[in-house]
Amino acid sequence: MPQLNGGGGDDLGANDEMISFKDEGDHEEKIRESAFTESDLADLKSSLVNESEISQNSNSAVIRRGQQEDQRIYTDKREHLDDVPKHQDGGMYKAPYSGYPFLMLPEPYLPNGPVSPSSNKVSVVQQGMHPLTPLLPYDHFNPSPPHIPTDVSQKPGVHRHQTQEISGFYSLPQGQITPSMNWPNQPVYSLPSCGFRQSFSSSLQSSSSFPRFSHSLMLQSGMHPTGIPHPAIVPPSGKQDHDQFDRCIYPKSHQEAKREKEPKKPVIKKPLNAFMLYMKEMRAKVIAECTLKESAAINQILGRRWHALTREEQAKYYELARKERQLHMQLYPSWSARDNYGKKKRRKRDKQQDPSTDNSLDCS
DNA sequence: CGTCCTTTGAAGTAG
DNA sequence: CTACTTCAAAGGACG
């Protein structure tokens, strides 16, 4: 556990947090990753063999237990990391998550944004996102975040109804929405008038925080100035884009009428955790480097890579995930993860199988 | 078409 | 409080 080297924590807010994940230009990172990919794959394969051997002698529950112990360790670390920003008043971790809506804007749509996604990126277009939206966020993350208080409690119910703060949270100071502020594709929580629940919608609009959004950018992205489709909001039908777009382009009255007729509630998805954010960012790389497509295999690699990350690197994702949770909590105050329980009709844990059966990690 | 696989982490539930 | 369960993303595989 290299990233568990205790103590520290004081460097989590270092300014280099946004440079490590440069997709292009950061040669050191790239080299490290490339080297890691091959060795990692080999390592992974061998480790899988080991796991196979283990699982042959014992059941998968043993492995699972070990994983959970690992997870516990990382959970501790995560908590530690989560604490860090709190100790750094005025630090860069105080930077709010600057609102996904505009962070999600595809780079080409940004005035001075880097136009070209990295060459090694496979055109992995994810549902609900603009095809041009690159996967890499951190390399363009604003190095000087706005000093907007983000002391919003993460405890559900504590600040969940402080819609007043939401506007402050999202209303970035002028100039803070820089072209460099980008985000991996979509963790965009769509805007209220475009599929939001009413309460938040009204509060946001009344607080006039939207004017801070770049209308031109929104229009360029094919959206109504007040709305951007978000993957976190998925219509029950699954036709997210169409539905969202439909709602956004229609006049308000039409929307309301339609809503009354069809009170379909879009499914609000869980906010992505640190690892999910990491996966989203790195998936394309792994696919390109390993010519793999199976997500199961890719996720295994990403899982190992995740553990190989330095503490600082992971801290970025923990912090981003924390902000995403905050934002999600503010956007959907009454949302609960329980809302989505039962959407999937399977029980993964019941289906724990021998992981050694996975031979799909070949990187050829 | 729906589910599984596979990963970690967050949040929910049950005892 | 602890342990367990479910879901989040992703896309090939499979019934």
Coordinates of C-alpha atoms (C1' of nucleotides) in Angstrom, one line a residue:
Chain A
M1 CA 0.0 0.0 0.0
P2 CA 2.1 2.8 -1.2
Q3 CA -0.6 5.3 -0.8
L4 CA -1.1 4.5 2.7
N5 CA 2.1 6.1 3.9
G6 CA 0.6 7.6 6.9
G7 CA 0.8 11.1 8.2
G8 CA 1.0 13.7 5.6
G9 CA -2.3 15.0 4.3
D10 CA -0.9 18.5 4.3
D11 CA -0.1 18.3 0.7
L12 CA -3.5 17.3 -0.4
G13 CA -4.2 20.8 -1.4
A14 CA -1.1 21.2 -3.3
N15 CA -1.3 23.1 -6.5
D16 CA -0.1 20.2 -8.5
E17 CA -3.4 18.4 -8.1
M18 CA -4.6 19.4 -11.4
I19 CA -1.6 18.6 -13.4
S20 CA -1.1 15.0 -12.6
F21 CA -3.9 13.8 -14.8
K22 CA -3.0 15.6 -17.9
D23 CA -3.9 13.4 -20.6
E24 CA -1.6 15.0 -23.0
G25 CA 1.5 16.9 -22.4
D26 CA 2.1 15.4 -19.1
H27 CA 4.6 13.0 -20.4
E28 CA 5.7 11.8 -17.0
E29 CA 2.3 10.7 -16.2
K30 CA 1.8 9.2 -19.5
I31 CA 5.0 7.3 -19.4
R32 CA 4.2 6.1 -16.0
E33 CA 0.9 4.9 -17.1
S34 CA 2.0 3.3 -20.2
A35 CA 4.7 1.5 -18.4
F36 CA 2.2 0.6 -15.8
T37 CA -0.2 -0.7 -18.3
E38 CA 1.9 -3.4 -19.6
S39 CA 3.4 -4.4 -16.4
D40 CA 0.2 -4.0 -14.7
L41 CA -1.5 -6.3 -17.1
A42 CA 1.1 -8.9 -16.6
D43 CA 0.8 -8.4 -13.0
L44 CA -2.8 -8.6 -13.1
K45 CA -2.8 -11.7 -15.0
S46 CA -0.4 -13.3 -12.7
S47 CA -2.3 -12.1 -9.7
L48 CA -5.4 -13.5 -11.3
V49 CA -3.7 -16.8 -11.5
N50 CA -2.9 -16.5 -7.8
E51 CA -6.5 -15.7 -7.1
S52 CA -7.5 -18.6 -9.1
E53 CA -5.3 -20.8 -7.0
I54 CA -6.6 -19.3 -3.9
S55 CA -10.1 -19.6 -5.0
Q56 CA -9.5 -23.2 -5.8
N57 CA -8.5 -23.9 -2.3
S58 CA -11.0 -21.7 -0.7
N59 CA -14.2 -20.2 -1.7
S60 CA -14.6 -16.7 -3.0
A61 CA -15.9 -15.5 0.2
V62 CA -12.4 -15.5 1.6
I63 CA -11.2 -13.3 -1.2
R64 CA -14.1 -11.1 -0.7
R65 CA -13.3 -10.8 2.9
G66 CA -9.8 -9.7 2.0
Q67 CA -11.1 -7.2 -0.4
Q68 CA -13.3 -5.8 2.3
E69 CA -10.4 -5.5 4.6
D70 CA -8.6 -3.6 1.9
Q71 CA -11.6 -1.5 1.4
R72 CA -11.7 -0.8 5.0
I73 CA -8.2 0.5 4.8
Y74 CA -9.1 2.7 1.9
T75 CA -12.2 3.8 3.6
D76 CA -10.1 5.0 6.5
K77 CA -7.9 6.8 4.1
R78 CA -10.8 8.3 2.4
E79 CA -12.1 9.6 5.6
H80 CA -8.8 11.1 6.2
L81 CA -8.7 12.6 2.9
D82 CA -12.1 13.9 3.3
D83 CA -11.1 15.7 6.4
V84 CA -8.2 17.3 4.8
P85 CA -10.1 20.0 2.9
K86 CA -12.0 20.9 6.0
H87 CA -8.7 21.7 7.7
Q88 CA -7.7 23.9 4.9
D89 CA -9.8 26.9 5.2
G90 CA -9.5 28.9 2.1
G91 CA -7.6 26.2 0.5
M92 CA -8.2 25.1 -3.0
Y93 CA -10.3 22.2 -1.9
K94 CA -12.8 24.7 -0.8
A95 CA -13.5 25.3 -4.3
P96 CA -17.0 24.3 -5.0
Y97 CA -17.6 21.8 -7.7
S98 CA -18.3 24.8 -9.8
G99 CA -21.4 23.3 -11.2
Y100 CA -21.3 20.5 -13.5
P101 CA -23.5 22.1 -16.1
F102 CA -20.8 24.2 -17.5
L103 CA -18.0 22.1 -16.5
M104 CA -19.4 19.5 -18.8
L105 CA -19.3 21.6 -21.8
P106 CA -17.3 20.0 -24.5
E107 CA -14.0 21.6 -24.9
P108 CA -14.5 22.6 -28.5
Y109 CA -17.4 24.7 -27.3
L110 CA -15.3 26.6 -25.0
P111 CA -13.8 29.8 -26.2
N112 CA -10.2 29.1 -25.4
G113 CA -10.5 25.5 -24.5
P114 CA -8.2 23.0 -25.8
V115 CA -9.8 21.7 -28.8
S116 CA -8.2 18.4 -29.3
P117 CA -8.8 15.5 -27.1
S118 CA -5.8 13.4 -26.6
S119 CA -4.9 11.3 -29.5
N120 CA -4.8 8.2 -27.6
K121 CA -8.4 8.5 -26.6
V122 CA -10.8 6.1 -28.1
S123 CA -14.0 7.7 -29.2
V124 CA -15.9 6.4 -26.3
V125 CA -19.0 8.4 -26.4
Q126 CA -21.1 7.9 -23.5
Q127 CA -24.8 8.1 -23.4
G128 CA -26.2 11.4 -22.6
M129 CA -23.1 13.2 -23.3
H130 CA -22.0 15.2 -26.1
P131 CA -19.9 13.2 -28.5
L132 CA -17.3 15.8 -28.4
T133 CA -17.0 15.9 -24.7
P134 CA -13.6 14.6 -23.8
L135 CA -13.0 12.4 -20.9
L136 CA -10.3 14.3 -19.3
P137 CA -11.2 16.9 -16.7
Y138 CA -8.5 17.4 -14.4
D139 CA -5.9 18.6 -16.7
H140 CA -8.1 21.5 -17.4
F141 CA -9.3 22.0 -13.9
N142 CA -9.2 25.5 -12.8
P143 CA -6.1 26.0 -10.7
S144 CA -7.6 28.9 -8.9
P145 CA -11.0 27.9 -7.7
P146 CA -13.5 30.3 -6.6
H147 CA -13.7 31.0 -2.9
I148 CA -17.2 30.0 -2.5
P149 CA -17.9 28.5 0.9
T150 CA -18.5 24.8 0.5
D151 CA -19.0 24.1 4.1
V152 CA -22.2 22.4 3.2
S153 CA -22.6 19.5 5.5
Q154 CA -22.5 16.2 3.9
K155 CA -24.8 14.8 6.4
P156 CA -28.1 14.3 4.8
G157 CA -30.8 16.5 6.1
V158 CA -28.6 19.1 7.6
H159 CA -28.3 21.4 4.7
R160 CA -30.5 19.7 2.3
H161 CA -33.0 22.4 2.2
Q162 CA -30.8 25.3 2.0
T163 CA -31.7 26.2 -1.5
Q164 CA -30.5 29.6 -0.8
E165 CA -27.0 28.4 -0.7
I166 CA -27.4 26.5 -3.8
S167 CA -27.4 29.5 -5.9
G168 CA -24.4 30.7 -4.2
F169 CA -22.8 27.4 -4.7
Y170 CA -23.5 27.3 -8.3
S171 CA -23.2 30.9 -9.1
L172 CA -19.7 31.1 -9.9
P173 CA -18.1 34.5 -9.7
Q174 CA -17.7 36.1 -13.0
G175 CA -14.7 34.8 -14.6
Q176 CA -14.5 31.7 -12.7
I177 CA -16.1 29.7 -15.4
T178 CA -13.0 29.6 -17.3
P179 CA -12.5 27.6 -20.5
S180 CA -10.2 25.5 -18.5
M181 CA -12.9 24.4 -16.2
N182 CA -13.9 21.2 -17.6
W183 CA -15.2 18.0 -16.4
P184 CA -15.2 14.5 -17.5
N185 CA -18.2 14.2 -19.7
Q186 CA -21.3 14.3 -17.9
P187 CA -21.5 14.4 -14.3
V188 CA -23.6 17.2 -15.2
Y189 CA -26.6 17.6 -13.1
S190 CA -29.1 19.0 -15.4
L191 CA -30.6 22.3 -14.6
P192 CA -33.8 22.7 -12.9
S193 CA -36.0 24.0 -15.7
C194 CA -35.0 21.0 -17.6
G195 CA -36.2 18.1 -15.7
F196 CA -35.6 19.2 -12.2
R197 CA -37.9 18.9 -9.4
Q198 CA -39.9 21.9 -8.9
S199 CA -38.6 23.0 -5.6
F200 CA -35.1 23.4 -6.6
S201 CA -36.1 24.9 -9.9
S202 CA -37.9 27.7 -8.5
S203 CA -35.3 28.5 -5.9
L204 CA -32.6 28.6 -8.4
Q205 CA -34.4 30.7 -10.8
S206 CA -35.5 33.1 -8.2
S207 CA -32.0 33.5 -7.1
S208 CA -31.0 34.3 -10.6
S209 CA -27.9 32.2 -10.6
F210 CA -28.3 31.1 -14.2
P211 CA -27.2 34.3 -15.7
R212 CA -23.9 33.3 -14.7
F213 CA -24.1 30.4 -17.0
S214 CA -22.8 31.0 -20.4
H215 CA -25.8 31.0 -22.5
S216 CA -23.8 31.0 -25.7
L217 CA -22.1 27.9 -24.6
M218 CA -25.3 26.3 -23.7
L219 CA -26.8 27.2 -27.0
Q220 CA -23.9 26.0 -28.8
S221 CA -24.2 22.7 -27.2
G222 CA -27.7 22.5 -28.5
M223 CA -29.4 23.1 -25.3
H224 CA -31.8 25.6 -24.1
P225 CA -30.0 28.2 -22.1
T226 CA -31.6 27.0 -19.0
G227 CA -30.9 23.4 -19.4
I228 CA -28.4 20.8 -20.0
P229 CA -29.1 17.1 -20.2
H230 CA -27.5 15.2 -17.5
P231 CA -26.8 11.5 -17.3
A232 CA -27.8 11.5 -13.7
I233 CA -31.3 12.1 -14.8
V234 CA -32.5 9.3 -16.8
P235 CA -36.1 9.1 -17.9
P236 CA -37.8 5.9 -17.0
S237 CA -38.1 5.1 -20.6
G238 CA -34.4 5.3 -21.0
K239 CA -34.6 7.7 -23.8
Q240 CA -32.8 10.3 -21.9
D241 CA -31.4 12.5 -24.5
H242 CA -34.5 12.8 -26.5
D243 CA -36.7 13.3 -23.5
Q244 CA -34.5 15.9 -22.0
F245 CA -34.1 17.7 -25.2
D246 CA -37.7 17.6 -25.7
R247 CA -38.4 19.2 -22.5
C248 CA -35.8 21.8 -22.9
I249 CA -36.8 23.0 -26.3
Y250 CA -40.4 23.3 -25.6
P251 CA -41.8 26.5 -24.1
K252 CA -42.3 26.5 -20.4
S253 CA -46.1 26.3 -20.6
H254 CA -45.8 23.5 -23.0
Q255 CA -43.5 21.7 -20.6
E256 CA -45.8 22.2 -17.7
A257 CA -48.8 21.0 -19.7
K258 CA -46.8 18.0 -20.8
R259 CA -45.6 17.3 -17.4
E260 CA -49.1 17.3 -16.0
K261 CA -50.1 14.9 -18.6
E262 CA -47.1 12.8 -18.1
P263 CA -45.9 13.1 -14.6
K264 CA -43.0 10.8 -15.4
K265 CA -40.2 11.2 -12.9
P266 CA -36.8 10.9 -14.3
V267 CA -34.5 8.7 -12.5
I268 CA -31.9 10.5 -10.7
K269 CA -28.8 8.5 -10.4
K270 CA -26.4 8.3 -7.7
P271 CA -23.5 10.6 -7.7
L272 CA -20.3 9.0 -8.8
N273 CA -17.8 8.1 -6.1
A274 CA -14.1 8.7 -6.4
F275 CA -13.4 5.5 -8.1
M276 CA -16.2 5.9 -10.6
L277 CA -14.9 9.3 -11.5
Y278 CA -11.5 7.8 -12.0
M279 CA -12.9 5.0 -14.1
K280 CA -14.7 7.4 -16.3
E281 CA -11.6 9.4 -16.9
M282 CA -9.2 6.5 -17.4
R283 CA -11.4 4.0 -19.2
A284 CA -10.6 5.4 -22.6
K285 CA -7.0 5.2 -21.9
V286 CA -7.1 1.6 -20.8
I287 CA -9.2 0.7 -23.8
A288 CA -6.7 2.4 -26.1
E289 CA -3.7 0.9 -24.5
C290 CA -4.9 -2.5 -24.0
T291 CA -7.3 -2.7 -26.9
L292 CA -9.8 -4.1 -24.5
K293 CA -13.4 -3.5 -24.6
E294 CA -14.9 -5.6 -21.9
S295 CA -15.7 -3.4 -19.1
A296 CA -15.3 -6.1 -16.6
A297 CA -11.7 -6.6 -17.6
I298 CA -11.1 -2.9 -17.9
N299 CA -12.5 -2.4 -14.5
Q300 CA -10.2 -4.9 -13.0
I301 CA -7.3 -3.0 -14.5
L302 CA -8.6 0.2 -13.3
G303 CA -9.1 -1.2 -9.9
R304 CA -5.4 -2.1 -9.7
R305 CA -4.4 1.2 -11.1
W306 CA -6.5 2.9 -8.6
H307 CA -4.6 1.2 -5.8
A308 CA -1.4 2.1 -7.5
L309 CA -2.3 5.8 -7.5
T310 CA -0.5 8.0 -5.1
R311 CA -2.4 9.3 -2.2
E312 CA -2.4 12.8 -3.8
E313 CA -3.8 11.4 -7.0
Q314 CA -6.5 9.6 -5.2
A315 CA -7.2 12.6 -3.1
K316 CA -8.2 14.5 -6.2
Y317 CA -10.9 12.0 -7.0
Y318 CA -12.1 11.8 -3.4
E319 CA -12.4 15.5 -3.3
L320 CA -14.1 15.7 -6.6
A321 CA -16.5 12.9 -5.5
R322 CA -17.2 14.8 -2.4
K323 CA -18.1 17.9 -4.3
E324 CA -20.2 15.9 -6.6
R325 CA -22.0 14.5 -3.7
Q326 CA -22.5 18.0 -2.3
L327 CA -23.8 19.2 -5.6
H328 CA -26.0 16.3 -6.0
M329 CA -27.4 16.8 -2.6
Q330 CA -28.1 20.4 -3.3
L331 CA -29.6 19.7 -6.7
Y332 CA -31.8 17.0 -5.4
P333 CA -32.4 17.7 -1.7
S334 CA -35.0 15.1 -1.2
W335 CA -33.3 12.5 -3.3
S336 CA -32.1 9.3 -1.6
A337 CA -30.1 6.5 -2.9
R338 CA -32.9 4.4 -1.8
D339 CA -35.0 5.9 -4.6
N340 CA -33.1 3.7 -7.0
Y341 CA -33.2 0.6 -5.0
G342 CA -34.8 -2.2 -6.9
K343 CA -34.2 -0.6 -10.2
K344 CA -31.8 -3.4 -10.9
K345 CA -33.3 -6.7 -10.2
R346 CA -30.2 -8.6 -9.3
R347 CA -28.3 -9.2 -6.2
K348 CA -24.7 -9.0 -7.1
R349 CA -23.4 -10.3 -3.8
D350 CA -25.5 -13.3 -4.0
K351 CA -24.0 -14.1 -7.3
Q352 CA -20.4 -14.0 -6.1
Q353 CA -18.6 -16.2 -8.4
D354 CA -15.1 -17.5 -8.7
P355 CA -13.2 -14.5 -10.0
S356 CA -10.6 -16.8 -11.5
T357 CA -12.9 -17.6 -14.3
D358 CA -12.2 -14.3 -15.8
N359 CA -9.8 -14.7 -18.6
S360 CA -10.7 -11.5 -20.4
L361 CA -7.7 -9.5 -19.3
D362 CA -5.6 -10.3 -22.3
C363 CA -4.2 -7.1 -23.6
S364 CA -3.6 -8.2 -27.1
Chain B
dC1 C1' -34.1 -7.1 -24.0
dG2 C1' -32.5 -7.7 -19.6
dT3 C1' -28.9 -9.3 -16.7
dC4 C1' -24.2 -10.5 -15.6
dC5 C1' -19.4 -9.4 -15.1
dT6 C1' -16.0 -6.3 -12.6
dT7 C1' -14.1 -2.6 -9.8
dT8 C1' -14.4 0.9 -5.4
dG9 C1' -17.1 3.9 -2.7
dA10 C1' -21.3 5.9 -0.8
dA11 C1' -25.4 5.2 1.2
dG12 C1' -29.1 2.4 2.6
dT13 C1' -31.0 -1.5 5.5
dA14 C1' -31.1 -5.0 9.0
dG15 C1' -29.9 -6.8 13.4
Chain C
dC1 C1' -22.5 0.3 15.8
dT2 C1' -21.5 -3.3 12.7
dA3 C1' -22.3 -6.1 8.8
dC4 C1' -24.3 -6.6 4.7
dT5 C1' -26.7 -4.9 0.3
dT6 C1' -27.5 -2.0 -3.5
dC7 C1' -26.2 1.2 -7.0
dA8 C1' -23.3 4.2 -9.6
dA9 C1' -20.3 3.5 -15.1
dA10 C1' -19.3 0.6 -18.9
dG11 C1' -19.8 -2.6 -22.8
dG12 C1' -19.2 -7.3 -24.3
dA13 C1' -21.3 -11.6 -23.4
dC14 C1' -25.1 -14.4 -22.7
dG15 C1' -29.9 -16.5 -22.0

